[in-house]
Short mmCIF file of C-alpha atoms and ligand atoms in Angstrom, two decimals:
data_model
loop_
_atom_site.label_atom_id
_atom_site.label_comp_id
_atom_site.label_asym_id
_atom_site.label_seq_id
_atom_site.Cartn_x
_atom_site.Cartn_y
_atom_site.Cartn_z
CA MET A 1 13.52 -16.37 -80.75
CA TYR A 2 16.10 -19.22 -79.62
CA LYS A 3 19.21 -17.64 -81.73
CA LEU A 4 18.07 -13.80 -80.79
CA ILE A 5 17.13 -14.08 -77.78
CA ILE A 6 18.05 -17.44 -75.70
CA ARG A 7 21.13 -18.36 -76.89
CA PRO A 8 23.07 -14.84 -76.36
CA ILE A 9 21.69 -14.99 -72.65
CA PHE A 10 22.75 -18.79 -71.97
CA PHE A 11 25.87 -18.10 -73.75
CA ILE A 12 26.88 -15.58 -70.95
CA PHE A 13 27.16 -18.28 -68.23
CA ASP A 14 29.25 -20.91 -67.70
CA PRO A 15 28.24 -24.19 -70.38
CA GLU A 16 28.00 -27.02 -67.48
CA LYS A 17 25.80 -24.69 -65.35
CA ILE A 18 23.30 -24.01 -68.36
CA HIS A 19 22.99 -26.92 -69.09
CA HIS A 20 21.68 -28.08 -65.68
CA PHE A 21 19.28 -25.48 -65.65
CA THR A 22 18.18 -25.84 -69.12
CA PHE A 23 17.27 -29.25 -67.69
CA SER A 24 15.52 -28.01 -64.91
CA LEU A 25 13.31 -25.26 -67.02
CA VAL A 26 12.23 -28.30 -69.59
CA LYS A 27 11.59 -30.12 -66.68
CA PHE A 28 9.01 -27.38 -65.07
CA LEU A 29 7.44 -26.08 -68.05
CA SER A 30 6.40 -29.58 -69.26
CA LYS A 31 4.79 -30.06 -66.15
CA ILE A 32 2.24 -27.16 -67.00
CA PRO A 33 -0.43 -28.74 -68.94
CA PHE A 34 -0.33 -26.93 -72.17
CA ILE A 35 3.01 -26.75 -72.54
CA PRO A 36 4.35 -29.91 -73.79
CA SER A 37 1.35 -30.05 -76.48
CA LEU A 38 2.71 -26.27 -77.28
CA PHE A 39 6.29 -27.99 -77.60
CA ARG A 40 4.92 -30.66 -80.26
CA GLY A 41 2.70 -28.35 -81.88
CA LEU A 42 5.95 -26.13 -82.77
CA TYR A 43 8.46 -28.83 -83.44
CA GLN A 44 7.16 -31.92 -84.33
CA VAL A 45 6.59 -32.99 -88.10
CA ASN A 46 4.45 -35.79 -87.91
CA ASP A 47 4.46 -37.96 -91.56
CA LYS A 48 4.58 -41.65 -92.74
CA LYS A 49 7.14 -40.71 -95.10
CA LEU A 50 9.42 -39.94 -92.42
CA GLU A 51 9.79 -43.12 -90.98
CA ARG A 52 12.57 -45.42 -91.27
CA ASN A 53 12.52 -49.34 -90.47
CA LEU A 54 15.76 -49.93 -89.15
CA PHE A 55 16.92 -52.91 -87.02
CA GLY A 56 13.62 -54.27 -86.38
CA LEU A 57 12.84 -50.75 -85.03
CA THR A 58 10.20 -48.19 -86.58
CA PHE A 59 11.85 -44.56 -86.17
CA LYS A 60 9.12 -41.82 -86.49
CA ASN A 61 11.84 -39.81 -88.27
CA PRO A 62 15.29 -40.19 -88.63
CA VAL A 63 16.37 -37.37 -86.62
CA GLY A 64 17.77 -38.00 -82.89
CA LEU A 65 19.76 -36.67 -80.03
CA ALA A 66 22.99 -37.98 -79.53
CA ALA A 67 24.31 -39.53 -76.18
CA GLY A 68 25.46 -37.23 -73.38
CA PHE A 69 23.17 -34.91 -73.39
CA ASP A 70 20.62 -36.79 -71.16
CA LYS A 71 23.22 -38.74 -69.55
CA ASN A 72 21.73 -40.07 -66.14
CA ALA A 73 17.55 -40.69 -68.56
CA VAL A 74 16.15 -37.64 -66.42
CA LEU A 75 14.50 -35.95 -69.53
CA TYR A 76 13.76 -38.18 -72.66
CA ASN A 77 10.30 -37.83 -71.64
CA GLU A 78 10.29 -34.37 -72.26
CA LEU A 79 12.84 -34.13 -75.09
CA ALA A 80 9.92 -36.54 -76.93
CA ASP A 81 8.24 -33.17 -77.57
CA PHE A 82 10.68 -31.63 -79.43
CA GLY A 83 10.45 -33.56 -82.59
CA PHE A 84 13.25 -36.21 -82.38
CA GLY A 85 12.32 -39.63 -83.70
CA PHE A 86 14.84 -40.96 -81.30
CA VAL A 87 16.68 -40.12 -78.02
CA GLU A 88 20.39 -41.89 -77.09
CA ILE A 89 20.66 -42.09 -73.15
CA GLY A 90 24.03 -42.04 -71.53
CA THR A 91 26.62 -43.15 -71.60
CA VAL A 92 26.11 -45.32 -68.73
CA THR A 93 28.55 -46.97 -66.61
CA PRO A 94 28.17 -49.48 -64.06
CA LYS A 95 28.66 -46.96 -60.97
CA GLY A 96 28.33 -43.53 -60.83
CA GLN A 97 31.54 -41.06 -61.17
CA ALA A 98 32.13 -37.83 -60.88
CA GLY A 99 33.79 -37.58 -64.10
CA ASN A 100 37.02 -35.30 -64.78
CA PRO A 101 37.44 -32.31 -62.62
CA LYS A 102 35.63 -28.69 -63.79
CA LYS A 103 36.08 -26.78 -65.71
CA ARG A 104 35.55 -29.47 -68.46
CA LEU A 105 33.20 -28.21 -70.84
CA PHE A 106 33.86 -24.97 -73.46
CA ARG A 107 32.59 -23.58 -75.91
CA LEU A 108 34.35 -22.41 -79.20
CA LYS A 109 32.14 -19.89 -80.40
CA ASP A 110 33.68 -18.73 -83.76
CA ASP A 111 33.91 -22.37 -84.49
CA GLN A 112 30.40 -23.15 -83.66
CA GLY A 113 32.10 -26.04 -81.55
CA ILE A 114 32.73 -27.44 -78.46
CA ILE A 115 35.44 -29.14 -76.70
CA ASN A 116 34.35 -31.36 -73.92
CA ARG A 117 36.30 -33.82 -71.28
CA MET A 118 33.56 -34.66 -68.71
CA GLY A 119 34.80 -38.12 -68.39
CA PHE A 120 31.77 -39.60 -68.45
CA ASN A 121 30.21 -38.11 -65.53
CA ASN A 122 27.07 -40.00 -64.28
CA GLU A 123 24.94 -41.47 -61.95
CA GLY A 124 25.52 -44.80 -62.57
CA LEU A 125 23.62 -48.00 -63.67
CA ALA A 126 21.22 -48.20 -60.94
CA THR A 127 19.75 -44.67 -61.08
CA ALA A 128 19.77 -44.63 -64.91
CA ILE A 129 17.23 -47.76 -64.79
CA GLU A 130 14.88 -46.35 -61.96
CA GLN A 131 14.69 -43.30 -64.52
CA LEU A 132 13.90 -45.53 -67.10
CA LYS A 133 11.05 -47.21 -65.51
CA LYS A 134 9.50 -43.80 -65.69
CA ASN A 135 9.48 -44.20 -69.72
CA LYS A 136 5.75 -42.93 -71.07
CA GLY A 137 7.00 -44.77 -74.25
CA LYS A 138 6.64 -41.94 -76.43
CA ILE A 139 9.81 -42.42 -78.33
CA ILE A 140 12.54 -44.92 -79.45
CA LEU A 141 15.46 -44.79 -76.57
CA GLY A 142 19.27 -45.89 -77.41
CA GLY A 143 20.88 -47.05 -74.17
CA ASN A 144 24.85 -45.84 -75.24
CA ILE A 145 27.17 -47.96 -72.46
CA GLY A 146 30.57 -47.36 -71.34
CA LYS A 147 33.05 -48.72 -68.74
CA ASN A 148 34.01 -46.72 -65.51
CA THR A 149 37.30 -44.57 -65.44
CA ASN A 150 38.98 -46.61 -63.06
CA THR A 151 37.97 -50.05 -64.16
CA ALA A 152 40.95 -52.21 -64.77
CA PRO A 153 41.50 -53.38 -68.59
CA GLU A 154 41.04 -56.97 -67.46
CA ASP A 155 37.28 -56.01 -66.26
CA TYR A 156 36.36 -53.52 -69.19
CA THR A 157 33.92 -56.43 -70.51
CA GLU A 158 32.47 -56.84 -67.26
CA ASP A 159 31.27 -53.02 -67.03
CA TYR A 160 29.88 -53.37 -70.31
CA VAL A 161 27.75 -56.69 -69.24
CA GLU A 162 26.83 -55.32 -66.40
CA CYS A 163 25.18 -52.09 -68.14
CA PHE A 164 23.89 -54.39 -71.12
CA LYS A 165 21.96 -56.92 -68.56
CA GLY A 166 20.90 -53.89 -66.61
CA LEU A 167 19.37 -51.67 -69.22
CA HIS A 168 18.20 -54.70 -71.75
CA PRO A 169 14.51 -54.24 -70.41
CA TYR A 170 14.58 -50.81 -70.96
CA VAL A 171 16.29 -49.51 -74.14
CA ASP A 172 15.37 -50.49 -77.86
CA TYR A 173 18.88 -50.40 -78.71
CA PHE A 174 22.42 -50.75 -77.57
CA VAL A 175 25.72 -48.43 -78.16
CA LEU A 176 28.68 -49.83 -77.09
CA ASN A 177 31.04 -47.27 -76.91
CA VAL A 178 34.61 -47.36 -77.29
CA SER A 179 35.68 -44.13 -78.55
CA CYS A 180 35.42 -41.37 -75.78
CA PRO A 181 38.44 -39.87 -75.76
CA ASN A 182 38.35 -38.51 -72.03
CA VAL A 183 38.47 -41.30 -70.28
CA GLY A 184 41.62 -42.44 -69.69
CA SER A 185 43.94 -45.03 -71.46
CA HIS A 186 42.32 -46.12 -74.83
CA ALA A 187 45.05 -48.37 -75.76
CA LYS A 188 42.15 -51.53 -75.58
CA LEU A 189 39.46 -50.10 -76.54
CA ASP A 190 41.35 -49.47 -80.20
CA ASP A 191 42.37 -52.93 -80.42
CA VAL A 192 39.86 -54.23 -83.00
CA ASP A 193 40.76 -58.11 -81.45
CA TYR A 194 39.46 -56.92 -77.95
CA LEU A 195 36.51 -55.04 -79.93
CA LYS A 196 35.72 -58.31 -81.30
CA GLU A 197 36.05 -60.42 -77.83
CA LEU A 198 33.62 -57.76 -76.50
CA ILE A 199 30.86 -57.71 -79.10
CA THR A 200 30.83 -61.15 -79.22
CA GLU A 201 30.36 -61.45 -75.21
CA VAL A 202 27.66 -59.03 -75.44
CA GLN A 203 26.00 -60.53 -78.55
CA LYS A 204 25.65 -63.88 -76.64
CA LEU A 205 24.34 -62.51 -73.47
CA ASN A 206 21.79 -60.93 -76.25
CA ASN A 207 20.80 -64.08 -77.77
CA GLN A 208 20.03 -65.54 -74.41
CA GLU A 209 17.50 -62.57 -73.98
CA SER A 210 13.83 -63.30 -75.12
CA VAL A 211 14.24 -60.53 -76.90
CA GLN A 212 17.58 -59.52 -78.97
CA ARG A 213 18.32 -55.68 -79.19
CA PRO A 214 20.01 -54.16 -81.78
CA ILE A 215 23.62 -53.30 -80.73
CA LEU A 216 25.79 -50.57 -82.62
CA LEU A 217 29.42 -49.43 -82.30
CA LYS A 218 30.22 -45.91 -81.48
CA ILE A 219 33.67 -45.44 -83.24
CA ALA A 220 35.90 -42.27 -83.34
CA PRO A 221 36.70 -39.88 -86.47
CA ASP A 222 39.98 -39.69 -85.94
CA LEU A 223 40.32 -43.46 -87.48
CA ASN A 224 42.57 -43.57 -90.77
CA ASN A 225 41.26 -46.06 -93.93
CA GLN A 226 43.08 -48.58 -92.58
CA GLN A 227 41.57 -48.74 -88.99
CA LEU A 228 38.28 -48.00 -91.00
CA ASP A 229 38.73 -50.98 -92.88
CA GLU A 230 39.00 -52.98 -89.41
CA ILE A 231 35.85 -51.84 -88.47
CA ILE A 232 33.86 -52.91 -91.80
CA GLU A 233 35.75 -56.06 -91.63
CA LEU A 234 34.78 -56.27 -87.53
CA VAL A 235 31.31 -55.80 -88.38
CA ALA A 236 30.95 -58.29 -91.23
CA GLU A 237 32.56 -61.01 -88.75
CA THR A 238 30.58 -60.27 -85.84
CA LYS A 239 27.18 -59.09 -87.21
CA ILE A 240 26.97 -56.53 -85.04
CA ASP A 241 23.70 -54.26 -86.09
CA GLY A 242 25.50 -51.00 -87.04
CA VAL A 243 27.87 -48.30 -86.54
CA ILE A 244 27.61 -44.67 -84.85
CA ALA A 245 29.85 -42.21 -86.57
CA SER A 246 31.30 -40.32 -85.14
CA ASN A 247 32.11 -39.28 -81.61
CA THR A 248 34.28 -36.55 -80.84
CA SER A 249 37.76 -35.78 -82.24
CA VAL A 250 41.36 -35.21 -80.36
CA ASN A 251 42.11 -33.59 -83.54
CA ARG A 252 42.53 -29.21 -83.70
CA GLU A 253 43.51 -28.66 -87.20
CA GLY A 254 42.23 -25.52 -88.76
CA LEU A 255 39.90 -23.90 -85.77
CA LYS A 256 39.95 -20.13 -85.45
CA ALA A 257 40.27 -20.15 -81.98
CA SER A 258 44.07 -19.29 -80.99
CA LYS A 259 46.62 -21.20 -80.05
CA GLU A 260 46.64 -19.42 -76.86
CA ARG A 261 43.18 -20.54 -75.93
CA LEU A 262 43.25 -24.00 -76.93
CA GLU A 263 46.16 -24.63 -74.39
CA GLU A 264 44.40 -22.81 -72.24
CA ILE A 265 41.20 -25.58 -72.91
CA GLY A 266 43.53 -28.11 -72.98
CA ASN A 267 42.37 -32.11 -73.42
CA GLY A 268 39.00 -33.05 -74.28
CA GLY A 269 36.69 -33.65 -77.66
CA LEU A 270 36.03 -31.62 -80.18
CA SER A 271 32.40 -31.73 -81.41
CA GLY A 272 30.22 -29.40 -83.72
CA GLN A 273 31.11 -27.77 -86.79
CA PRO A 274 34.60 -28.22 -87.01
CA VAL A 275 34.05 -32.29 -86.92
CA LYS A 276 31.11 -31.89 -89.62
CA GLU A 277 33.77 -32.83 -92.88
CA ARG A 278 36.03 -35.40 -90.94
CA SER A 279 32.58 -37.23 -89.78
CA THR A 280 30.66 -37.56 -93.31
CA LYS A 281 33.85 -38.65 -94.55
CA VAL A 282 33.77 -41.36 -92.25
CA ILE A 283 30.76 -42.25 -93.09
CA LYS A 284 31.19 -42.38 -96.58
CA TYR A 285 34.14 -44.39 -96.49
CA LEU A 286 32.05 -46.98 -94.21
CA ALA A 287 29.04 -47.08 -96.87
CA ASP A 288 31.57 -47.09 -100.13
CA ASN A 289 33.98 -49.74 -98.93
CA SER A 290 31.19 -51.86 -97.41
CA ASN A 291 28.91 -51.58 -100.27
CA LYS A 292 26.55 -50.03 -97.83
CA ALA A 293 26.77 -53.23 -95.81
CA PHE A 294 25.23 -52.35 -92.54
CA PRO A 295 23.19 -49.23 -90.96
CA ILE A 296 25.01 -46.25 -90.27
CA ILE A 297 23.94 -43.25 -87.53
CA GLY A 298 25.53 -40.10 -88.64
CA VAL A 299 26.76 -37.58 -86.18
CA GLY A 300 29.39 -34.78 -85.90
CA GLY A 301 28.51 -31.24 -86.32
CA ILE A 302 24.96 -30.85 -87.53
CA HIS A 303 24.08 -27.44 -87.57
CA SER A 304 21.74 -26.99 -90.93
CA GLU A 305 19.14 -29.14 -92.30
CA LYS A 306 21.92 -29.18 -95.30
CA ASP A 307 24.24 -30.88 -93.25
CA ALA A 308 22.39 -33.36 -92.17
CA LEU A 309 21.25 -33.93 -96.09
CA GLU A 310 24.80 -34.48 -96.93
CA LYS A 311 25.16 -37.07 -94.30
CA LEU A 312 22.22 -38.82 -95.62
CA ASP A 313 24.00 -38.67 -98.48
CA ALA A 314 27.41 -40.24 -97.41
CA GLY A 315 25.36 -43.01 -96.66
CA ALA A 316 24.02 -42.38 -93.19
CA ASP A 317 20.58 -44.23 -91.78
CA LEU A 318 19.75 -42.19 -89.41
CA VAL A 319 21.10 -38.98 -88.28
CA GLN A 320 22.03 -37.35 -84.83
CA ILE A 321 22.78 -33.96 -83.53
CA TYR A 322 24.18 -32.74 -80.29
CA THR A 323 26.33 -29.28 -80.47
CA GLY A 324 24.16 -28.03 -83.51
CA PHE A 325 21.25 -28.39 -80.76
CA ILE A 326 22.86 -26.10 -78.25
CA TYR A 327 24.17 -23.51 -81.21
CA GLU A 328 20.64 -23.65 -83.21
CA GLY A 329 18.07 -24.64 -80.87
CA PRO A 330 15.22 -27.53 -81.26
CA SER A 331 13.89 -25.77 -84.00
CA LEU A 332 16.89 -27.57 -85.82
CA VAL A 333 14.88 -30.83 -85.31
CA LYS A 334 12.33 -29.77 -87.35
CA ARG A 335 13.75 -28.14 -90.22
CA ILE A 336 15.89 -31.01 -91.09
CA ASN A 337 12.75 -33.23 -90.83
CA LYS A 338 10.96 -30.70 -93.12
CA ALA A 339 13.70 -30.73 -95.45
CA ILE A 340 14.16 -34.79 -95.81
CA LEU A 341 10.12 -34.58 -96.64
CA ALA A 342 10.97 -32.06 -99.45
CA LYS A 343 13.35 -34.03 -101.18
CA SER A 344 11.52 -37.65 -100.54
C1 LIG B 401 29.37 -32.25 -74.11
C2 LIG B 401 29.06 -33.41 -74.46
C3 LIG B 401 29.31 -34.56 -74.06
C4 LIG B 401 29.08 -35.81 -74.61
N1 LIG B 401 28.75 -37.45 -73.89
C5 LIG B 401 29.00 -38.18 -74.73
C6 LIG B 401 28.81 -39.38 -74.01
O1 LIG B 401 28.47 -39.76 -73.02
N2 LIG B 401 28.88 -40.82 -74.48
C7 LIG B 401 28.83 -40.39 -76.21
O2 LIG B 401 28.43 -41.81 -76.94
N3 LIG B 401 29.01 -39.50 -76.50
C8 LIG B 401 29.37 -38.03 -76.12
N4 LIG B 401 29.24 -37.04 -77.10
C9 LIG B 401 29.50 -36.85 -78.07
C10 LIG B 401 28.38 -36.92 -79.06
O3 LIG B 401 26.95 -37.80 -78.81
C11 LIG B 401 28.44 -36.86 -80.49
O4 LIG B 401 29.07 -37.93 -80.76
C12 LIG B 401 29.54 -35.68 -81.05
O5 LIG B 401 29.43 -34.46 -80.25
C13 LIG B 401 29.39 -35.39 -82.16
O6 LIG B 401 28.27 -34.75 -82.46
P1 LIG B 401 27.74 -33.26 -82.33
O7 LIG B 401 28.83 -32.63 -83.55
O8 LIG B 401 26.64 -32.90 -83.35
O9 LIG B 401 28.06 -32.88 -81.35
C14 LIG B 401 29.06 -35.63 -76.24
C15 LIG B 401 29.28 -34.86 -76.75
C16 LIG B 401 29.63 -33.55 -76.03
C17 LIG B 401 29.42 -31.86 -76.69
#
């Protein structure tokens, strides 16, 4: 029904407008008494065998919604009814910011991909906290945090620290997003020495809290093997709890979209089917070359149950979807969970 009726209608309209429309629609529908249980009946797969225990948390199933979908933490309670094992909110920055000028979100239909240069558009930490106070406790929540675009390099750490402190009471795990290609100069966030400093600072704060939250690092799919070796070393040294691989890509190789179309779109992060293989390779490299020393959340181009199983086989402990959710609809979550069950 989604691919046959809903998607063709949605895809007539501007992607960003449809994103907001879908949010309003799901919010509205979820207020009708029987609808949430209808969604649960349609999309949830409840089976103990799907449970995953990772960094001290019990995930009902290993399929999560990736960051960037619910940036302001306004829909996670409703999204819990769609069968996810966890939802990652954000990226949240200390101050609200508009992000890059529109248009900034583009579908590549022939490639089953998306290019976005949203630029961390979000309403900021205070608004996210207000939304998180409404948590009905139905699902594990990740808090994906970043820096404001106009923050000076010497203040980057302060931005992450502020978000970490603010969200600590409200989320179950944290993600330090250091790999978004859309937020200006990236030199410092690519520097492993700086990442060590950042992670250490956030861990120091974590240790001062009565409860310690797992902290993960989200990396780009465009890192070469030497950079991935550095990430493995960084995880070993800092003992950060895990890695999310991966974010969107700046690479445009092998796309069906014409050169003219890509030029017209311009800069941005590519997601969906075109990043699938690269992201799986990154996961496999990290798992094999660290002797599977740390948990990995695998994300990038999962549009089918087969794609998800490939990520798990490559060494991912959990998976996340974003672009596949747009192209395939909510039944994808159920299909993946069923496939994982069938294999267990
Ligand atoms: C429109 C859009 C916005 C995104 N925003 C964020 C974000 O704010 N923070 C983040 O860590 N990742 C963000 N991502 C990246 C996704 O979380 C994911 O890592 C990436 O899209 C690859 O997965 P996919 O192929 O399933 O989409 C965004 C992706 C898209 C398509």
